[in-house]
Short mmCIF file of C-alpha atoms in Angstrom, two decimals:
data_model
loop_
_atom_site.label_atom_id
_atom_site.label_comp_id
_atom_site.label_asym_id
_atom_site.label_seq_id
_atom_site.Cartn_x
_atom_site.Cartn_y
_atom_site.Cartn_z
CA UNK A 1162 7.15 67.60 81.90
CA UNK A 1163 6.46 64.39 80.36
CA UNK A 1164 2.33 65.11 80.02
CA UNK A 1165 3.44 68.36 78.55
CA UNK A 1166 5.53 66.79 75.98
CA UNK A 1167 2.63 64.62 75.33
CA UNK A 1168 0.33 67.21 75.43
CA UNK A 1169 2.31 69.16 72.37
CA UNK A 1170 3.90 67.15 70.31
CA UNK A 1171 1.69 63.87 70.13
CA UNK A 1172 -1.83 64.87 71.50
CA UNK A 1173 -2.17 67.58 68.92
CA UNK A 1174 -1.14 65.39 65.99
CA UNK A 1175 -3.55 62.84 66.92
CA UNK A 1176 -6.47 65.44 67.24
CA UNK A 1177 -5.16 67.04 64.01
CA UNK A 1178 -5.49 63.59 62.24
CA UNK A 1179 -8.48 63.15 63.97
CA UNK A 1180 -10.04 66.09 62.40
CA UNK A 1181 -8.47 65.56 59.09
CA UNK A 1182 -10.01 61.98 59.06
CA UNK A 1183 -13.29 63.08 59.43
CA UNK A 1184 -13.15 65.51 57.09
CA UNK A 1185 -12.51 62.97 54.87
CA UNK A 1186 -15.18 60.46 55.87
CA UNK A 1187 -17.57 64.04 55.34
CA UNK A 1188 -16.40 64.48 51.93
CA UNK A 1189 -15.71 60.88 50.65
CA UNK A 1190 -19.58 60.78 51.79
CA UNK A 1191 -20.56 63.91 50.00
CA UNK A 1192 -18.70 62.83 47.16
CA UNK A 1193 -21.31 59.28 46.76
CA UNK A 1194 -24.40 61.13 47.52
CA UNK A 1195 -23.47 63.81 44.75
CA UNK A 1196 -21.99 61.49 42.28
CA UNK A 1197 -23.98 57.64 42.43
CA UNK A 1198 -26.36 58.56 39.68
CA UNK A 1199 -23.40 59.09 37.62
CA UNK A 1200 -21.58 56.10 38.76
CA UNK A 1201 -24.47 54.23 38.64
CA UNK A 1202 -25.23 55.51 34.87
CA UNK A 1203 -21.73 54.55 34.07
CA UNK A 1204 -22.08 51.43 34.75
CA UNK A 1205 -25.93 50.31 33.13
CA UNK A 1206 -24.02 52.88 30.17
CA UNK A 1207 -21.45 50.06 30.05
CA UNK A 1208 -23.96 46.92 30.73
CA UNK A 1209 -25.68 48.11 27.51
CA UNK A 1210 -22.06 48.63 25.60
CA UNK A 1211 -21.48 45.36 26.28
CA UNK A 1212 -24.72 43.59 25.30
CA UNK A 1213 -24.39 45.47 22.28
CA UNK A 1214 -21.06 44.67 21.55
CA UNK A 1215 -21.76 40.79 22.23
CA UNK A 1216 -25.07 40.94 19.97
CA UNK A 1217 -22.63 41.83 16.78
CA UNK A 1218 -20.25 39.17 17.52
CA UNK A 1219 -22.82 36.80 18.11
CA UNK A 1220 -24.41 37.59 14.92
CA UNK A 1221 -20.88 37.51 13.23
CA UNK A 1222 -20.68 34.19 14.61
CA UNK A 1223 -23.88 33.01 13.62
CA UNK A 1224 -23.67 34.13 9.97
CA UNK A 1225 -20.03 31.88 9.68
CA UNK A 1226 -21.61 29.26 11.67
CA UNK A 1227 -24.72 29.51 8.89
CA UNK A 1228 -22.15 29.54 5.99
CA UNK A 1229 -20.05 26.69 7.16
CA UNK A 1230 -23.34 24.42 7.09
CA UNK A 1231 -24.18 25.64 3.73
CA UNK A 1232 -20.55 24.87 2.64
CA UNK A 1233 -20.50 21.32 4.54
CA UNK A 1234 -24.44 20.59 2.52
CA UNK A 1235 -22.97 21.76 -0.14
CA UNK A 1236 -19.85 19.78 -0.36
CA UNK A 1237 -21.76 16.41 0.76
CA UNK A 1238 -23.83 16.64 -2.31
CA UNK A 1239 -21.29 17.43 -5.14
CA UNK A 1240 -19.03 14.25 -2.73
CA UNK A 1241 -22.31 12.30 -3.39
CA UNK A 1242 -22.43 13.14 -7.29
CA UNK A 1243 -19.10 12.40 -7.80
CA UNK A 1244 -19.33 9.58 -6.05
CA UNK A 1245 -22.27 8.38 -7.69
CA UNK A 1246 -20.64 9.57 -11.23
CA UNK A 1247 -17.54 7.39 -10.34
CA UNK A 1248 -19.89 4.57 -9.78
CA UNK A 1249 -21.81 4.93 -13.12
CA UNK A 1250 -18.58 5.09 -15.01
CA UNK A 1251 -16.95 2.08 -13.32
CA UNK A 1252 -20.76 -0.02 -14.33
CA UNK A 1253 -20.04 1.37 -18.00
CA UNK A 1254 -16.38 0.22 -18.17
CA UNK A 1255 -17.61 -3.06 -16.05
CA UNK A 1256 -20.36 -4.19 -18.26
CA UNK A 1257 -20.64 -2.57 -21.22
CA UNK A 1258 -16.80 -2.26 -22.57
CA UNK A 1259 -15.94 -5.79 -21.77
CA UNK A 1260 -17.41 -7.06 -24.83
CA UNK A 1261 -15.51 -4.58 -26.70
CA UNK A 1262 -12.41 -5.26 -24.61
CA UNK A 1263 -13.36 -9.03 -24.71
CA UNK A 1264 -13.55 -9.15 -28.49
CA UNK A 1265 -10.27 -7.60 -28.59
CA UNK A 1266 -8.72 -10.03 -26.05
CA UNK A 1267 -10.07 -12.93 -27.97
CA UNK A 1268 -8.66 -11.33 -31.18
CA UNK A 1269 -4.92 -10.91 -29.30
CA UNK A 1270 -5.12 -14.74 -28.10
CA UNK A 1271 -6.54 -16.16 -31.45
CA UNK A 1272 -3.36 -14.74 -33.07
CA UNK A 1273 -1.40 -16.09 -29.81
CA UNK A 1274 -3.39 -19.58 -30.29
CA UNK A 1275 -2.50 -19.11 -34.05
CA UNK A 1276 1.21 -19.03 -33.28
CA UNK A 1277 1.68 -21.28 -30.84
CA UNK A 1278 0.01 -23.84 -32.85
CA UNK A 1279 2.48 -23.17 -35.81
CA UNK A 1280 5.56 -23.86 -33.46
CA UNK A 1281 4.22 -26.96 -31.64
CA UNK A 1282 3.78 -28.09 -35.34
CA UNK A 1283 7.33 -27.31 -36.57
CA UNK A 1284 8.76 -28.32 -33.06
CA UNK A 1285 7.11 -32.25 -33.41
CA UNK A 1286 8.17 -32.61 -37.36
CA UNK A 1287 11.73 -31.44 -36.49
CA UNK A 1288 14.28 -34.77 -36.38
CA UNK A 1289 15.61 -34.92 -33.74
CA UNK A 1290 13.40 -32.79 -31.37
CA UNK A 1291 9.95 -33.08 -30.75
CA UNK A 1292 7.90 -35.89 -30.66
CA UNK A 1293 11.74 -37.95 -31.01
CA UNK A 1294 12.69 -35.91 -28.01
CA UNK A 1295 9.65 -36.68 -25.70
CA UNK A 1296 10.27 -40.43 -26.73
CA UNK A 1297 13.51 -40.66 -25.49
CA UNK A 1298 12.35 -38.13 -22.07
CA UNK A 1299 9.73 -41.18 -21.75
CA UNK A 1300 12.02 -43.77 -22.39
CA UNK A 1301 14.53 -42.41 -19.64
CA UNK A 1302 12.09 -41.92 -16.90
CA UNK A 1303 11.22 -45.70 -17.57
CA UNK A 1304 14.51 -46.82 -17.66
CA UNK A 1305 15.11 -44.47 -14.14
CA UNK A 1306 12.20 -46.42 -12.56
CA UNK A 1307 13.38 -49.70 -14.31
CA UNK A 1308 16.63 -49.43 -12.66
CA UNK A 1309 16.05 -48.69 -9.28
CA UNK A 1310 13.68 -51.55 -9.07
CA UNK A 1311 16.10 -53.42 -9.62
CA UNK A 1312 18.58 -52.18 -7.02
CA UNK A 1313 16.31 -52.54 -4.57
CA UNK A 1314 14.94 -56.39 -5.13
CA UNK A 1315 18.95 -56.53 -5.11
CA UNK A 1316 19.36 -55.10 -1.71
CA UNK A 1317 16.39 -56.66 -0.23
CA UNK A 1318 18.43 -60.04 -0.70
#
């Protein structure tokens, strides 16, 4: 009874299968005979896609890559000219104004001089300032000295 039940219920399903599977393995292998030259076209089709697609963004690249350089060149030399611009200018306001600006300075401090020299003269003939004040400045700082000479030969006693 039991080899009977085996027999028709499980035996059969495993032949079935069996069958079924190499049915399968038949077609599956039909299927890659038939079909590798198109699977193998797709892919080399796709290789090539590729390479193509790569050339034009390598190009891309290279022209921005060329353009950048031409930029950088480009902005080193006008750096360098206004660099070298700035340096001429500075040489022409270094050397060649300062007379100008030095006559002018001499001008501002002859007038200064001029002034100054006035006021020292009206400060000295004033009464009681001036020359009557540095007198008595003199006279005090002698005095100062004077006296604490003094108190000290009196404390060394």
């Amino acid at each position: 009874r039991r080899q009977r039940f085996l027999r028709t219920f499980v035996y059969r399903k495993l032949i079935a299968w069996a069958w079924w599977a190499r049915g399968v393995a038949k077609r599956k292998n039909l299927f890659r005979l038939t079909f590798w030259p198109l699977r193998t076209w797709r892919i080399e089709a796709r290789r090539c896609y590729n390479a193509r697609e790569k050339a034009k963004f390598l190009k891309i690249i290279w022209l921005k890559l060329t353009k950048k350089r031409h930029h950088n060149a480009w902005k080193k030399w006008v750096q360098k000219r206004v660099r070298d611009r700035a340096k001429a200018d500075r040489h022409y306001r270094e050397y060649y104004l300062t007379e100008q600006e030095g006559a002018k300075c001499f001008s501002c401090w002859l007038s200064f001089a001029r002034q100054r020299r006035l006021l020292r003269r009206r400060w000295y003939q004033r009464p009681k300032g001036g020359e009557a004040l540095r007198k008595r400045c003199i006279r005090g700082r002698k005095l100062r000295a004077l006296i604490v000479w003094k108190y000290y030969q009196f404390l060394a006693k």
